[in-house]
Amino acid sequence: MTFKQLLDKVSYEDIAPHIHRLVTANTDDLRPYEVKLEEIAQGFAAMKALKPSFGHIETPIDVKVLDGRLIVSNTHIGSASDLLSHQVVVSPEVRADDTEVAAHCVYQLVAHASSWQHYRDDDDFDDIDNPQTARCLR
């Protein structure tokens, strides 16, 4: 199933208990819990409102178990609308239902967007037409 199909199966109220657990377990993020929870709720609503765009990258969103924890990977490839069209591939060892899988995918995408979005926003190659940037890159 695609990420969009997975999101269409759940509501925020369904995934909220899983999101709360993920947010409170993340001790690296020093913002208050209510800020983090509100950010994830807003991100979920924004993703539900998006229409999938069919990007050029066919990399699936992988869900697997590593060291007893559910791990989601490949959510950094493409925009949020591109990711909606990606397949969600759940490994056979995963015992989580669609609600928990959706919660982990949403959390991964929203909570870590600032860390990978920074690299997209500051990508020197986006400004390659600028002669000063091109000279510096050579």
PDB file of N, CA and C in Angstrom, residues 3 6 27 35 54 80 85:
ATOM      1  N   PHE A   3       1.860   5.217   1.082  1.00  0.00           N
ATOM      2  CA  PHE A   3       1.805   5.975   2.336  1.00  0.00           C
ATOM      3  C   PHE A   3       0.472   6.713   2.443  1.00  0.00           C
ATOM      4  N   LEU A   6      -2.162   4.316   3.561  1.00  0.00           N
ATOM      5  CA  LEU A   6      -1.996   4.044   4.990  1.00  0.00           C
ATOM      6  C   LEU A   6      -2.568   5.186   5.823  1.00  0.00           C
ATOM      7  N   THR A  27      14.367  12.045  24.117  1.00  0.00           N
ATOM      8  CA  THR A  27      15.009  12.968  25.057  1.00  0.00           C
ATOM      9  C   THR A  27      15.969  13.923  24.364  1.00  0.00           C
ATOM     10  N   VAL A  35       4.459  21.234  22.605  1.00  0.00           N
ATOM     11  CA  VAL A  35       4.886  21.825  21.331  1.00  0.00           C
ATOM     12  C   VAL A  35       5.145  20.720  20.322  1.00  0.00           C
ATOM     13  N   PHE A  54       3.678  12.249  -8.046  1.00  0.00           N
ATOM     14  CA  PHE A  54       4.403  11.047  -8.433  1.00  0.00           C
ATOM     15  C   PHE A  54       5.812  11.433  -8.828  1.00  0.00           C
ATOM     16  N   ALA A  80       7.073  15.755   0.969  1.00  0.00           N
ATOM     17  CA  ALA A  80       5.975  15.042   1.637  1.00  0.00           C
ATOM     18  C   ALA A  80       4.957  14.540   0.614  1.00  0.00           C
ATOM     19  N   SER A  85       3.110   8.950  -2.378  1.00  0.00           N
ATOM     20  CA  SER A  85       2.954   7.967  -3.449  1.00  0.00           C
ATOM     21  C   SER A  85       3.902   6.773  -3.304  1.00  0.00           C
TER      22      SER A  85
END
